[in-house]
CSV table of C-alpha atoms in Angstrom, one decimal:
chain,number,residue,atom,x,y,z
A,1207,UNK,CA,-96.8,27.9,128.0
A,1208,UNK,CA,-93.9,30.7,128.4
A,1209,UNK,CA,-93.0,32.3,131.0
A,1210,UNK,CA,-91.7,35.7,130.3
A,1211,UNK,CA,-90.6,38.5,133.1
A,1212,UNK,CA,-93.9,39.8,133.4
A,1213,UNK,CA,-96.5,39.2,136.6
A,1214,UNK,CA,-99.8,39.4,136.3
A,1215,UNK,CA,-102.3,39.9,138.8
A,1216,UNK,CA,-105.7,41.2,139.6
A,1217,UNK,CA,-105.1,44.9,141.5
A,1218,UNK,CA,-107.1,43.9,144.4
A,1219,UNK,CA,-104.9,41.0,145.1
A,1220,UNK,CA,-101.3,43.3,145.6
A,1221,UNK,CA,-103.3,44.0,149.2
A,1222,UNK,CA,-101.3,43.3,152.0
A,1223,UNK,CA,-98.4,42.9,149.6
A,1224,UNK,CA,-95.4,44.2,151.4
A,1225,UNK,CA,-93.2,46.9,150.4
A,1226,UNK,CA,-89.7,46.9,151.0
A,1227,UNK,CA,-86.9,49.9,151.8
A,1228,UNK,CA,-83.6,50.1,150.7
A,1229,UNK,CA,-82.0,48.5,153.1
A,1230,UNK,CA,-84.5,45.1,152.3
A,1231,UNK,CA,-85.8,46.0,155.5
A,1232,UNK,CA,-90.2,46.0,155.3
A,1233,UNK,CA,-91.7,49.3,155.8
A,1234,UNK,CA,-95.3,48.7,155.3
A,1235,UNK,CA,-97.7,46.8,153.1
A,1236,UNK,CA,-100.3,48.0,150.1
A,1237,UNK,CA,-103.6,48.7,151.3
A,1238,UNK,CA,-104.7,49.4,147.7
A,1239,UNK,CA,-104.2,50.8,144.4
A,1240,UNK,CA,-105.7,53.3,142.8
A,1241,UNK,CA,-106.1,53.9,139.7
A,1242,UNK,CA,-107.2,57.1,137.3
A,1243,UNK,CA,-109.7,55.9,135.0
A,1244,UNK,CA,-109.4,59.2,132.5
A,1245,UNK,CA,-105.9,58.8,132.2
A,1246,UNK,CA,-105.6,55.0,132.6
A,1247,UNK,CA,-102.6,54.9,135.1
A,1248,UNK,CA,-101.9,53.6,137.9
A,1249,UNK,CA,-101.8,56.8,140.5
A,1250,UNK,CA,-101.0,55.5,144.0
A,1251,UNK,CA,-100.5,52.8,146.3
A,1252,UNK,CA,-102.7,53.5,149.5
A,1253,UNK,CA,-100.4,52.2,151.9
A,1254,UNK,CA,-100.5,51.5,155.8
A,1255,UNK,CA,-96.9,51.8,157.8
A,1256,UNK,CA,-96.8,49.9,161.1
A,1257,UNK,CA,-94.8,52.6,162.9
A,1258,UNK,CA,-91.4,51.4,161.0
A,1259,UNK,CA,-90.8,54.9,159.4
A,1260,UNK,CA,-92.2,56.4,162.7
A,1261,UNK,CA,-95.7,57.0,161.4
A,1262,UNK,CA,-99.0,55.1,162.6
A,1263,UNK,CA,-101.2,53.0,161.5
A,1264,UNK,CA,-103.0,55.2,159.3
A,1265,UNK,CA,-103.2,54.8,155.2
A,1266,UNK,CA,-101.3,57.4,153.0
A,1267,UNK,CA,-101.0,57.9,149.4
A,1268,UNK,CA,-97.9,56.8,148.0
A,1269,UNK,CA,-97.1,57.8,144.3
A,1270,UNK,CA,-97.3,54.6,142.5
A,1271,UNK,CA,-93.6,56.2,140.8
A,1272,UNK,CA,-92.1,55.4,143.8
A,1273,UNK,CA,-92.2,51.7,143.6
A,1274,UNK,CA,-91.0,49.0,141.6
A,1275,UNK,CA,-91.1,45.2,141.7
A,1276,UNK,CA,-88.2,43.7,142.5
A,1277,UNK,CA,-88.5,40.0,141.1
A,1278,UNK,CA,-85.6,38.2,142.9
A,1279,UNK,CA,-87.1,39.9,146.0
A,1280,UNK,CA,-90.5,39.1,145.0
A,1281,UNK,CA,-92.2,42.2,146.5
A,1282,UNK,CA,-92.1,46.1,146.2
A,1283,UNK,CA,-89.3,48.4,147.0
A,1284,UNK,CA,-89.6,52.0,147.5
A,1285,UNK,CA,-87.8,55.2,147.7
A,1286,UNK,CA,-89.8,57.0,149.9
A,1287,UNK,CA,-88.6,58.0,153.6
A,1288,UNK,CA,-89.4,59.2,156.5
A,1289,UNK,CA,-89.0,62.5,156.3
A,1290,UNK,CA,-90.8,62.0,152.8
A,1291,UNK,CA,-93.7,60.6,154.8
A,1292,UNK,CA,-93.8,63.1,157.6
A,1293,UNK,CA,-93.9,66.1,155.2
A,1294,UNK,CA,-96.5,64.4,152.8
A,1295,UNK,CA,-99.9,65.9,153.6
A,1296,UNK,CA,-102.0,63.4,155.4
A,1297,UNK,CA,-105.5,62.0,153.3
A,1298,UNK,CA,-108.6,63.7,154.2
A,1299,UNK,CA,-111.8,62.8,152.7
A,1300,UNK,CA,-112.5,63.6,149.2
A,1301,UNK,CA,-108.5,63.1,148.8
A,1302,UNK,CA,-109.2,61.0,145.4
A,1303,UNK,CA,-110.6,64.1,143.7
A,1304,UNK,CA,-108.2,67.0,145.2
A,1305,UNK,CA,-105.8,68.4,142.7
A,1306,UNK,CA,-104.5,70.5,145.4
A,1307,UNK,CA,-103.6,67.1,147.3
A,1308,UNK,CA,-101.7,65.3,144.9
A,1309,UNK,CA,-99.4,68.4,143.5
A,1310,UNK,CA,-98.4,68.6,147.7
A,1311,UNK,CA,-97.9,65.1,147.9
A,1312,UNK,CA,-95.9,64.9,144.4
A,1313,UNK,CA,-93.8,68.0,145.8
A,1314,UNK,CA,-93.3,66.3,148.8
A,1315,UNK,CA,-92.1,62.7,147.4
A,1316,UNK,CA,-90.4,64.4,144.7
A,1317,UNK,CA,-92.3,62.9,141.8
A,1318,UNK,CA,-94.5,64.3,139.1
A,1319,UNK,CA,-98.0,63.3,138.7
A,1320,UNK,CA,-98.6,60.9,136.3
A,1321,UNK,CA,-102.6,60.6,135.6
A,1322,UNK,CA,-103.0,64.6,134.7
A,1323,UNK,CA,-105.0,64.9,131.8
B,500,UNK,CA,-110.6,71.5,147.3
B,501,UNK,CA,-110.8,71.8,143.6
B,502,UNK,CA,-111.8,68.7,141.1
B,503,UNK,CA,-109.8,68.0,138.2
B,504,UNK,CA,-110.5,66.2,135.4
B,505,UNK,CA,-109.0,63.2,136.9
B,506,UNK,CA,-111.4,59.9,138.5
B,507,UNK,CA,-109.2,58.5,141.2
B,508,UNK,CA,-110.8,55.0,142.2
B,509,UNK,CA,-109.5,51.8,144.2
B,510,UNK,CA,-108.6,49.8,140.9
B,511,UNK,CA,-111.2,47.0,142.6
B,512,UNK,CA,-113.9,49.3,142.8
B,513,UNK,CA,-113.8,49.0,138.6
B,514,UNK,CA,-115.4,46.1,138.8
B,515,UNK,CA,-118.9,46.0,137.7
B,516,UNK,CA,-118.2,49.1,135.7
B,517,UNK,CA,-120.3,48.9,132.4
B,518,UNK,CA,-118.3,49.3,129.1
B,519,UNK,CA,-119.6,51.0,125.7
B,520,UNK,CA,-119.3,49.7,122.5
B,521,UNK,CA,-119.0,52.8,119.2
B,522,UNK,CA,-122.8,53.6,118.8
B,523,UNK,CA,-123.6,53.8,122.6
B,524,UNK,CA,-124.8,50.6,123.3
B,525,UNK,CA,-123.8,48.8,126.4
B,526,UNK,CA,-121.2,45.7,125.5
B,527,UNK,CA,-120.3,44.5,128.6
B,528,UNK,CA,-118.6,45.0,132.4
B,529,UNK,CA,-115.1,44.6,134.3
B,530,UNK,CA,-115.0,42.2,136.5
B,531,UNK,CA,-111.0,43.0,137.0
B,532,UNK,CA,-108.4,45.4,136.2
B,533,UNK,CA,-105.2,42.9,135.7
B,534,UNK,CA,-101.9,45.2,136.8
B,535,UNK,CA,-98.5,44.0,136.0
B,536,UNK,CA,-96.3,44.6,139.0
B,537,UNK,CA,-93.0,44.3,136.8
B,538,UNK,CA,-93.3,47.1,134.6
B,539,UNK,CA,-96.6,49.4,136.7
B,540,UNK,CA,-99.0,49.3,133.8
B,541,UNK,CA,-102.4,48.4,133.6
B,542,UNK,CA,-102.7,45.5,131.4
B,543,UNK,CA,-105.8,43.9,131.1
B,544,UNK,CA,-109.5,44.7,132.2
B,545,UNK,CA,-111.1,41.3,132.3
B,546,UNK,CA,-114.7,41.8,131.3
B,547,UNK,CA,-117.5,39.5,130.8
B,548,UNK,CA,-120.0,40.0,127.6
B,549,UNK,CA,-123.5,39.2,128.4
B,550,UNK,CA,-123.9,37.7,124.7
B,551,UNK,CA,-124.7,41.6,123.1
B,552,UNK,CA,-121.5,40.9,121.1
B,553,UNK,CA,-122.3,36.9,120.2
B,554,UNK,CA,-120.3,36.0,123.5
B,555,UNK,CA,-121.6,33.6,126.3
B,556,UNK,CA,-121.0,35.1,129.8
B,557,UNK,CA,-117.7,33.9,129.9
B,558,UNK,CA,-114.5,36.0,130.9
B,559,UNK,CA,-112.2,38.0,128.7
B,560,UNK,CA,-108.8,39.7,128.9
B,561,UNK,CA,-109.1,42.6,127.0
B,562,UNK,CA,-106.7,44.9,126.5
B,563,UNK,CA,-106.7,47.7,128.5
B,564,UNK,CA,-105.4,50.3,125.9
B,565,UNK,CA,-108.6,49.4,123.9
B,566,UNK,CA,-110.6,51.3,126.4
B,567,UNK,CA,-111.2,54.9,127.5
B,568,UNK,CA,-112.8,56.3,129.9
B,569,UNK,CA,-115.7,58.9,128.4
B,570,UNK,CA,-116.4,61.3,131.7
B,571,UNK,CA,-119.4,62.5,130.0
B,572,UNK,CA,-120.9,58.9,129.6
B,573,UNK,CA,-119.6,58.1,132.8
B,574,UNK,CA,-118.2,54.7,131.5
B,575,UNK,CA,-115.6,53.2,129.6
B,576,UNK,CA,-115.9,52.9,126.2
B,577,UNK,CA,-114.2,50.3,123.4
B,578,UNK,CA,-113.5,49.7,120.5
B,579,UNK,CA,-112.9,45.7,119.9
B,580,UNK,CA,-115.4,44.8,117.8
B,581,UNK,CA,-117.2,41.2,117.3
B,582,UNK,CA,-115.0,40.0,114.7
B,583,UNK,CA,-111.7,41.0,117.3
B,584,UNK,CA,-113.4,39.3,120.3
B,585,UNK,CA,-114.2,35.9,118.1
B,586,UNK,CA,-110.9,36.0,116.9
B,587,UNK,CA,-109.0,36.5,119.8
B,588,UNK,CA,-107.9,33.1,122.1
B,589,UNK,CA,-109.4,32.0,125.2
B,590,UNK,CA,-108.3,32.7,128.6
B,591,UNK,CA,-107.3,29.0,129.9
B,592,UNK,CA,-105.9,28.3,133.2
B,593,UNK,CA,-102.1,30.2,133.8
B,594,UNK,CA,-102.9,32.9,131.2
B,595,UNK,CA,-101.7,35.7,132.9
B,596,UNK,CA,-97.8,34.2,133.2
B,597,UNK,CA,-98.8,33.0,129.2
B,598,UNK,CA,-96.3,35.2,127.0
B,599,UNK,CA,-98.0,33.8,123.4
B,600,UNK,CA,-101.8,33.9,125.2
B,601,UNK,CA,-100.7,37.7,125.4
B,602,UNK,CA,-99.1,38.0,121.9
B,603,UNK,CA,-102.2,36.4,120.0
B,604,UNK,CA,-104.5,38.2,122.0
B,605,UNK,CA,-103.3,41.7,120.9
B,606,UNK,CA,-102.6,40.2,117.4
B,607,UNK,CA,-106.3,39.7,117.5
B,608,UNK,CA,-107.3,43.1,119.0
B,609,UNK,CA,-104.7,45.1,116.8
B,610,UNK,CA,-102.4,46.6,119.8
B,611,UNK,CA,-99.0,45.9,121.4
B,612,UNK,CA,-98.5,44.6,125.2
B,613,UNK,CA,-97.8,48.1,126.8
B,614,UNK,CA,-96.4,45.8,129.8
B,615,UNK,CA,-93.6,43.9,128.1
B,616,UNK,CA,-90.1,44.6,130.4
């Protein structure tokens, strides 16, 4: 058996996996990851931010582009900050399904979409 | 709120989700989407094959560029074949970290690891 870069995991076991800012400090941890099924990407990490970036408890979409794996760190890190937070528009119902949603959130974070189809 | 053409769902929330073979016929289900943190991608959708293709009920990593999502079916479609699912190796113990369980596997299923860094 070789081991190559690569780690494998079910999606529903990166919950509670922490997420990391630049400074190596953590700023939350991934609630879950969602997923388009048309397009077959990865869309967003749900995540939950425990007041570090000044924001509550509460879940918020996080473009999935904004994270990478940092092996020697062995978690997430992301670019996101706070004011990146506070001006992304907060998840109401029906979020999943809202194009209008995810082209303010993109704007906000500075990313493009990547599951349009 | 408009819809798109997009189906944003918690990657676990696949599981259960009933996959089409060419003519229609129902082949099998995920039981897991396999993510790889490293590179972002979806890798694998580990399904189970209620014997329809030959297979006993045992588990399967499958490729997950070998499927698409059909909106108007409502389900993911494939197209391995019963000769590409005989031929491909069995999941044993550590497969996920198993570089050459990933090469012969999409050998077998005729595609290329879209999660190699």
């Amino acid at each position: 058996m070789t081991h190559g870069s690569n780690e494998l995991v079910a999606a529903a076991d990166v919950t509670g996996e922490a997420v990391f800012g630049a400074d190596d400090t953590r700023v939350g941890t991934i609630d879950r990851v969602m997923i388009d099924k048309v397009s077959g990407k990865v869309a967003y990490a749900v995540m939950s931010f425990g007041g570090v970036l000044g924001i509550g408890g509460d879940e918020r979409p996080v473009p999935w582009d904004t994270l990478t794996y940092d092996t020697s760190l062995g978690g997430f890190r992301t670019s996101i900050t706070e004011a990146q937070l506070n001006e992304a528009p907060r998840a109401e119902s029906g979020w999943e399904q809202d194009r209008d949603f995810h082209d303010r959130t993109h704007t906000a974070y500075g990313t493009a979409p990547n599951f349009y189809v």
